[in-house]
């Protein structure tokens, strides 16, 4: 199981890109952290593994 | 304008507080990326609390459409936001050091621009820019605190806007959902609440860090 934004999900084996697509998030509007460390955009094809703790921030407009 | 000494200003900031605020705030340096509704109101809050130094960055010029939520007044229309904001802030607290930069913050210039800041505030309007800044700071400047604002559009429940600590260094403020692209507009009240959350988190970091430095 992978923890995504605090919730357990059966997403092990999928890439970060896959996960973003499922969540309907555009990569250029997101920040992804795994285990509290930022994941560079060049590593979005990384395959998620059991035990990964993923935080996905999808930014919205306005400021 | 009445002449005020820094000692008088410090005393006023510290009034009704059992612990010193001004002397700790004075040591802190904060960078603000984007000087719109979030950035301008964050800056006002921080200079009122006696922040020592602000680095301000925005490429933009004040327009009439900004007045609904940004700190500027009609007299600033046509001025560069960085310069107009510096002038406003100096009237609130002339003892704050201010570096005002009229430029577009990029992944390339971000580190040099905010190198000496303890805390960086992400206060952009466009989601791609928000993501760029957060990714850049976390990748290139992992020791600095970063406070980002996302989701303060429309006129819905003010209590939906919260402060969330993602990691020790990264704080996210906003409701995370309301998007100005949905045509819900931006109101000063909600934008100022989000700016207030962001400024409050910065003050909390500064005073807690300062208190621990002083007492231990």
Short mmCIF file of C-alpha atoms in Angstrom, two decimals, chain A residues 15-57:
data_model
loop_
_atom_site.label_atom_id
_atom_site.label_comp_id
_atom_site.label_asym_id
_atom_site.label_seq_id
_atom_site.Cartn_x
_atom_site.Cartn_y
_atom_site.Cartn_z
CA UNK A 15 4.19 5.78 -11.69
CA UNK A 16 3.79 9.23 -10.15
CA UNK A 17 2.62 10.41 -13.60
CA UNK A 18 -0.10 7.72 -13.59
CA UNK A 19 -1.24 8.84 -10.17
CA UNK A 20 -1.41 12.51 -11.24
CA UNK A 21 -3.48 11.54 -14.32
CA UNK A 22 -5.91 9.59 -12.16
CA UNK A 23 -6.24 12.58 -9.85
CA UNK A 24 -6.77 14.82 -12.93
CA UNK A 25 -3.80 16.99 -11.91
CA UNK A 26 -1.49 18.70 -14.39
CA UNK A 27 2.20 17.99 -13.60
CA UNK A 28 3.16 21.63 -14.19
CA UNK A 29 0.70 22.66 -11.46
CA UNK A 30 1.86 20.20 -8.83
CA UNK A 31 4.52 19.54 -6.26
CA UNK A 32 5.08 15.92 -5.26
CA UNK A 33 6.86 14.84 -2.11
CA UNK A 34 7.85 11.30 -1.27
CA UNK A 35 8.88 10.63 2.31
CA UNK A 36 8.97 14.38 2.94
CA UNK A 37 11.46 15.02 0.11
CA UNK A 38 10.53 16.89 -3.05
CA UNK A 39 10.43 14.72 -6.17
CA UNK A 40 12.01 16.55 -9.13
CA UNK A 41 9.73 16.75 -12.21
CA UNK A 42 12.32 14.70 -14.13
CA UNK A 43 11.55 11.76 -11.82
CA UNK A 44 7.77 11.64 -12.29
CA UNK A 45 8.11 8.28 -14.08
CA UNK A 46 9.31 6.78 -10.80
CA UNK A 47 7.33 3.68 -9.86
CA UNK A 48 5.65 3.88 -6.47
CA UNK A 49 6.58 1.16 -4.01
CA UNK A 50 4.86 -0.35 -1.00
CA UNK A 51 5.36 1.90 2.02
CA UNK A 52 5.95 5.11 0.04
CA UNK A 53 4.43 8.14 1.71
CA UNK A 54 3.39 10.53 -1.02
CA UNK A 55 2.15 14.09 -0.62
CA UNK A 56 0.69 15.64 -3.74
CA UNK A 57 -0.04 19.34 -3.83
#
